[in-house]
Coordinates of C-alpha atoms in Angstrom, one line a residue:
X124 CA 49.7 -68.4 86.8
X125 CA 50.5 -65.0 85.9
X126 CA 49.0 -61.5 86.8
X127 CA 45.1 -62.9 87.1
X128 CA 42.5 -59.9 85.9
X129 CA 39.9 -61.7 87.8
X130 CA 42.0 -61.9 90.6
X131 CA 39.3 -59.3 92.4
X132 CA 35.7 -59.6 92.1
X133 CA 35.8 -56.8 89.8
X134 CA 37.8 -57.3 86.4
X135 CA 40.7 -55.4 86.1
X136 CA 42.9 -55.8 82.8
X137 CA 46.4 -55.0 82.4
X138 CA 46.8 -51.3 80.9
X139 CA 46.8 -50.9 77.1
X140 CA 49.8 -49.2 75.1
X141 CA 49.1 -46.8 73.4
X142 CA 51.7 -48.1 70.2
X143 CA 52.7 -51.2 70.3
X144 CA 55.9 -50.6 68.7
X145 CA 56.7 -48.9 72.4
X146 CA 56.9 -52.7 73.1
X147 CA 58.9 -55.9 72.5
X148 CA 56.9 -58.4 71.8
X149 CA 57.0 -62.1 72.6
X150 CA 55.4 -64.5 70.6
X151 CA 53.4 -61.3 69.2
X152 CA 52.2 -60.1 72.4
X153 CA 53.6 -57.3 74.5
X154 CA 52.1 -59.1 78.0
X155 CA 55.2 -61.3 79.4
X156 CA 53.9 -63.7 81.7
X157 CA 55.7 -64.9 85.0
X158 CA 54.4 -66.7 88.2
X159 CA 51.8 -64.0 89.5
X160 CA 53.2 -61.4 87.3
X161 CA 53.1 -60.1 83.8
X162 CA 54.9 -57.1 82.7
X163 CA 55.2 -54.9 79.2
X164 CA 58.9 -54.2 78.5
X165 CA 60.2 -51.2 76.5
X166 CA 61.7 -51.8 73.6
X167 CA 63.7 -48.4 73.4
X168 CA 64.6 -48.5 76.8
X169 CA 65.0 -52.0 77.9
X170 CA 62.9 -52.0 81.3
X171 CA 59.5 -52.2 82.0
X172 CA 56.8 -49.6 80.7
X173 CA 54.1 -51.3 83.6
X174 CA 54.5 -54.5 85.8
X175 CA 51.1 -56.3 87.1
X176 CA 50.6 -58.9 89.9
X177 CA 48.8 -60.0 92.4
X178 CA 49.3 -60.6 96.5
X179 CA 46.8 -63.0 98.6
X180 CA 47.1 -62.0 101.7
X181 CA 46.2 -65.3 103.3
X182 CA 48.3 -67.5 101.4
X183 CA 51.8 -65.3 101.8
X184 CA 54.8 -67.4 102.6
X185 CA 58.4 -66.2 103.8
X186 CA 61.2 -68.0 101.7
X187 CA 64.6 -66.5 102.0
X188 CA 66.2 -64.6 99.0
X189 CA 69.1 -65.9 100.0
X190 CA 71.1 -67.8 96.8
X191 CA 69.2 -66.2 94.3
X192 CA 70.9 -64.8 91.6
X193 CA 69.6 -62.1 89.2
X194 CA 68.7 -63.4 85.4
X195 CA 68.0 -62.2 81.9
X196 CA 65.2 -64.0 80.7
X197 CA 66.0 -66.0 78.0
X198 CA 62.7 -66.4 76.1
X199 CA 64.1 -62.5 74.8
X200 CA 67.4 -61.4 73.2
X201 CA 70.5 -59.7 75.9
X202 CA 70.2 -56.7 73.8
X203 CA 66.4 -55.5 74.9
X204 CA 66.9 -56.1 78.4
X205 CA 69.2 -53.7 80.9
X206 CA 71.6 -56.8 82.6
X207 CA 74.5 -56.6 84.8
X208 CA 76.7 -54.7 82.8
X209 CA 74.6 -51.5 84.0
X210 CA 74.4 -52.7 87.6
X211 CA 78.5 -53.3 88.3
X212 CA 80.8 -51.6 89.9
X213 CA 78.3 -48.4 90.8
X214 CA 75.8 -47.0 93.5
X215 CA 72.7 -48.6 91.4
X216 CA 70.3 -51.3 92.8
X217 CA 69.0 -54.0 91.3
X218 CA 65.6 -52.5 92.2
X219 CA 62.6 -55.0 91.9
X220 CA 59.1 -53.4 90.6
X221 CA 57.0 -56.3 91.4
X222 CA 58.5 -56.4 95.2
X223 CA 59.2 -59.9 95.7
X224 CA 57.9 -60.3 99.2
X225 CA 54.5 -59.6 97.3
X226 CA 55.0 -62.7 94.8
X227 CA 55.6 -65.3 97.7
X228 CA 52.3 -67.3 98.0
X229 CA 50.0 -70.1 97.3
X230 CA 51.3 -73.3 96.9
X231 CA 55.0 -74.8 98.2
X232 CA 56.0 -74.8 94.2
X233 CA 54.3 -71.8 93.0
X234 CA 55.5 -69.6 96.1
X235 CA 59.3 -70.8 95.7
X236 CA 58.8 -70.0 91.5
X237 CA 57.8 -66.7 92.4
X238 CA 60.4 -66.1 94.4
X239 CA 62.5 -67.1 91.7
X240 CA 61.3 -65.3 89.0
X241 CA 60.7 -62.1 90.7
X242 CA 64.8 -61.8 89.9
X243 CA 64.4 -61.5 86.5
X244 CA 65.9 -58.7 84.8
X245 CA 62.5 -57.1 83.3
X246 CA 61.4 -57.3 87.2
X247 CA 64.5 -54.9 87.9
X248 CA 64.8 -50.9 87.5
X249 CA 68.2 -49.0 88.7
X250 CA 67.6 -47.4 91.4
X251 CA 70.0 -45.8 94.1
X252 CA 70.9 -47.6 97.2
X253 CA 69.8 -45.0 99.4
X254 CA 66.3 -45.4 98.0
X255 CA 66.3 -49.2 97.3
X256 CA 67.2 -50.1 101.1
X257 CA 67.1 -47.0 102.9
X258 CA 64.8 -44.3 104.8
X259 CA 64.3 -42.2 102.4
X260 CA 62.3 -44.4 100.0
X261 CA 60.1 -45.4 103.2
X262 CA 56.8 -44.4 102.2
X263 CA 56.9 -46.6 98.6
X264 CA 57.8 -49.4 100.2
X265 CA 55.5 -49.4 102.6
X266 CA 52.3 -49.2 100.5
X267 CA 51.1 -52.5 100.0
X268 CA 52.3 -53.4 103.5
X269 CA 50.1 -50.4 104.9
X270 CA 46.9 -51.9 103.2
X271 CA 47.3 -55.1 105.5
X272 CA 47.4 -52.8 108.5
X273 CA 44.7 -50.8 108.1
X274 CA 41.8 -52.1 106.6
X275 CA 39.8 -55.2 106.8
X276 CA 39.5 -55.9 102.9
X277 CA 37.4 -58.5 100.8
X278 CA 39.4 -61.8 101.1
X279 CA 42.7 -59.7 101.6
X280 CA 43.3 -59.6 98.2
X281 CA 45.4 -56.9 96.4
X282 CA 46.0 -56.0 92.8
X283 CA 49.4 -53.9 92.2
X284 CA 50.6 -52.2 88.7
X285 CA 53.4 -50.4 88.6
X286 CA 56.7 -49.3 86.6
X287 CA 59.0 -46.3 85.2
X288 CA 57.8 -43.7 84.0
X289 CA 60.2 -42.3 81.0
X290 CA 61.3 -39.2 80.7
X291 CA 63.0 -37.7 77.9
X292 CA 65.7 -35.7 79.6
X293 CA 66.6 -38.9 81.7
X294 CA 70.0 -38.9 82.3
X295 CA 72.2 -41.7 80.2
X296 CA 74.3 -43.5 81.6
X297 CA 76.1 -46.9 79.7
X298 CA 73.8 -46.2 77.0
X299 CA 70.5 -46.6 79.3
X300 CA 68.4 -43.7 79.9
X301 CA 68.3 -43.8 83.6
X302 CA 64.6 -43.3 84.8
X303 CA 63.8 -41.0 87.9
X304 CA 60.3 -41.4 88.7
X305 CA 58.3 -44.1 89.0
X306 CA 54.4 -45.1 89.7
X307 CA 52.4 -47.7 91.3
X308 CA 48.7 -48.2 91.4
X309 CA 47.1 -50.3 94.5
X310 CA 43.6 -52.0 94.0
X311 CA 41.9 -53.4 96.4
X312 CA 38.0 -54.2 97.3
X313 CA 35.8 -52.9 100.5
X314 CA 32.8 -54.2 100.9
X315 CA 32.2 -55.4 97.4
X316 CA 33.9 -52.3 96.0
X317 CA 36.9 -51.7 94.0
X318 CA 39.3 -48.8 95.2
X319 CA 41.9 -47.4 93.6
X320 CA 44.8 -45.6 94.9
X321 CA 47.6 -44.7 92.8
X322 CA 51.3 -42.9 93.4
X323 CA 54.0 -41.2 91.8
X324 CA 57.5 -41.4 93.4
X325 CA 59.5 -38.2 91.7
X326 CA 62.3 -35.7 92.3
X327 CA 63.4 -32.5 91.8
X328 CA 65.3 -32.8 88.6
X329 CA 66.2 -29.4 88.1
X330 CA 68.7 -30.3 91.4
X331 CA 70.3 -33.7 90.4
X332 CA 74.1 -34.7 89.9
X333 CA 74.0 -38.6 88.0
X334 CA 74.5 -40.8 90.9
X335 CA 73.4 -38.8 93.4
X336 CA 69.9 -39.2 93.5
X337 CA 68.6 -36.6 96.5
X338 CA 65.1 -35.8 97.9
X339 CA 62.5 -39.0 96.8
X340 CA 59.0 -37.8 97.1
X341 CA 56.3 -39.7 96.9
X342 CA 52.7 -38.1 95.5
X343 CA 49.2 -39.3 95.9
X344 CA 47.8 -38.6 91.9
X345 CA 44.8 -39.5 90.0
X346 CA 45.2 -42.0 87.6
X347 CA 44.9 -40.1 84.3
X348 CA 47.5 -37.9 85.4
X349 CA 50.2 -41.3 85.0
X350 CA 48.3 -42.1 82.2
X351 CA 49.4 -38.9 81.0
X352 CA 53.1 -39.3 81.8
X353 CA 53.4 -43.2 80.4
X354 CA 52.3 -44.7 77.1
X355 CA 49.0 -46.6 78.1
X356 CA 45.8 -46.2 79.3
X357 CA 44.5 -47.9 82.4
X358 CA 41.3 -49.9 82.4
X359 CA 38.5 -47.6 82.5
X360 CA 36.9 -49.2 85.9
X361 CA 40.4 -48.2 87.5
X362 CA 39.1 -44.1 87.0
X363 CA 36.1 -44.9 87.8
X364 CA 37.3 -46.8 91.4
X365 CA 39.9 -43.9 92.1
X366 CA 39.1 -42.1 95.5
X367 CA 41.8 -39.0 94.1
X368 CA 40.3 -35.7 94.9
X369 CA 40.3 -34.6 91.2
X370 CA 40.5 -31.0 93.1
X371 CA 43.8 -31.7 93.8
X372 CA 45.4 -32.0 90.6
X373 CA 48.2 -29.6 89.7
X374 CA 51.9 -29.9 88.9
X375 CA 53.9 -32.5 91.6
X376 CA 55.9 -29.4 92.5
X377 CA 53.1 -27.5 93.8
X378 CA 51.9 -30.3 95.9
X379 CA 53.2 -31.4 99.3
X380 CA 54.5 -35.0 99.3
X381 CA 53.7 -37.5 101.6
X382 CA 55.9 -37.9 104.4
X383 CA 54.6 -40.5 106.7
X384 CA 52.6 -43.4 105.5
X385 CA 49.6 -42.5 108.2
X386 CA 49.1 -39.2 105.9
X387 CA 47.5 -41.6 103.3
X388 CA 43.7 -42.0 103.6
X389 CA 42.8 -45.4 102.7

């Protein structure tokens, strides 16, 4: 099964694009399904515009990634998806959006499909190695994980959207337009109420050299404002469950990143 909206008790469908030419489309439909997750892939720029699944707590399993190789998926043409030939022989990671440690659960076969498929190439954004595997790109990776150990939440279920966020003075590089920010939206229910938290992970671009990514920050922002940034709109009970002080709102610039994951009120 793919990203489930009624994975929560409360309904939460998968964001809507704004034009659907933005998209490729499958089959006429811009919603790619894998096992427990379903992205929308950017036709212009070849990786994903947002990537939905979901993560039962109760029913995670840990299956090595050992042995799996990274794949184009071949229900779509080479040309609209960024393969290997941007990955080799450079400081970029193979960076997953759907994290595949999220993916790995339920039952024997659907756990060890997941795992599988969470190496497709529409799963994948560049990213440097010192943010893919190292300190610096702590606090993102720890999000989902920080959930688990802090709250007591209905049925520990979680609902997870996230993706690039293009920009147009991205920096090309083997004719892809390398994004540097990204964003990922975390639902989850307390006491039969749906929250909402939702981040952006950005840098100073004004300081960038290509391939030397410096200084990852990772923001607390209110949903509109990556609605703003992306080309969709969330589901309007997503606003409404956001616990964002609207107060805070302002450019990225102005605010002061988070640095530890304690910082984040849940």
């Amino acid at each position: 099964m793919a990203y489930n909206s009624e994975f929560l008790q409360t309904k939460v469908d998968t964001p809507i694009l704004n034009d659907l030419n933005e998209a490729f489309l499958l089959e006429g439909s811009e919603i790619i399904d894998y096992t427990h997750f379903s992205l929308a892939l950017s036709k212009q720029r070849k990786f994903a515009i947002w990537v939905a699944w979901n993560i039962d707590g109760t029913r995670l399993k840990r299956l090595p990634r050992k042995g799996l190789d990274f794949f184009e998926d071949e229900r779509i043409p080479t040309s609209n998806q960024a393969g290997e030939s941007l990955y080799s022989r450079n400081p970029l990671d193979r960076g997953h959006i759907a994290r595949r440690a999220d993916l790995v659960w339920g039952t024997d076969a659907e756990a060890k499909k997941a795992n599988e498929e969470s190496f497709v190439f529409t799963n994948i954004a560049p990213q440097m190695a010192a943010f893919n595997q190292g300190s610096r790109g702590g606090v993102w990776g720890q999000l989902e994980t920080s959930l688990y150990d802090q709250l007591a939440m209905d049925r520990s279920r979680v609902s997870v959207m996230a993706g690039c966020i293009f920009n147009k003075n991205d920096t090309e590089y083997r004719n892809y337009q390398i994004p540097v920010e990204f964003f990922k939206l975390i639902l989850y229910e307390e006491k039969g109420l749906l929250k909402a938290k939702s981040f952006i992970l950005s840098q100073d671009l004004s300081q960038l050299e290509f391939l030397d990514l410096e200084a990852f920050k990772t923001y607390e922002v209110a949903p509109a404002e990556i609605e703003e940034k992306c080309f969709f709109t969330f589901d309007p009970v997503i606003d409404e469950a956001s616990v964002f002080d609207r107060q805070k709102r302002g450019l990225l610039a102005e605010r002061r990143p988070i640095g530890n994951i304690t910082e984040i009120a849940w």
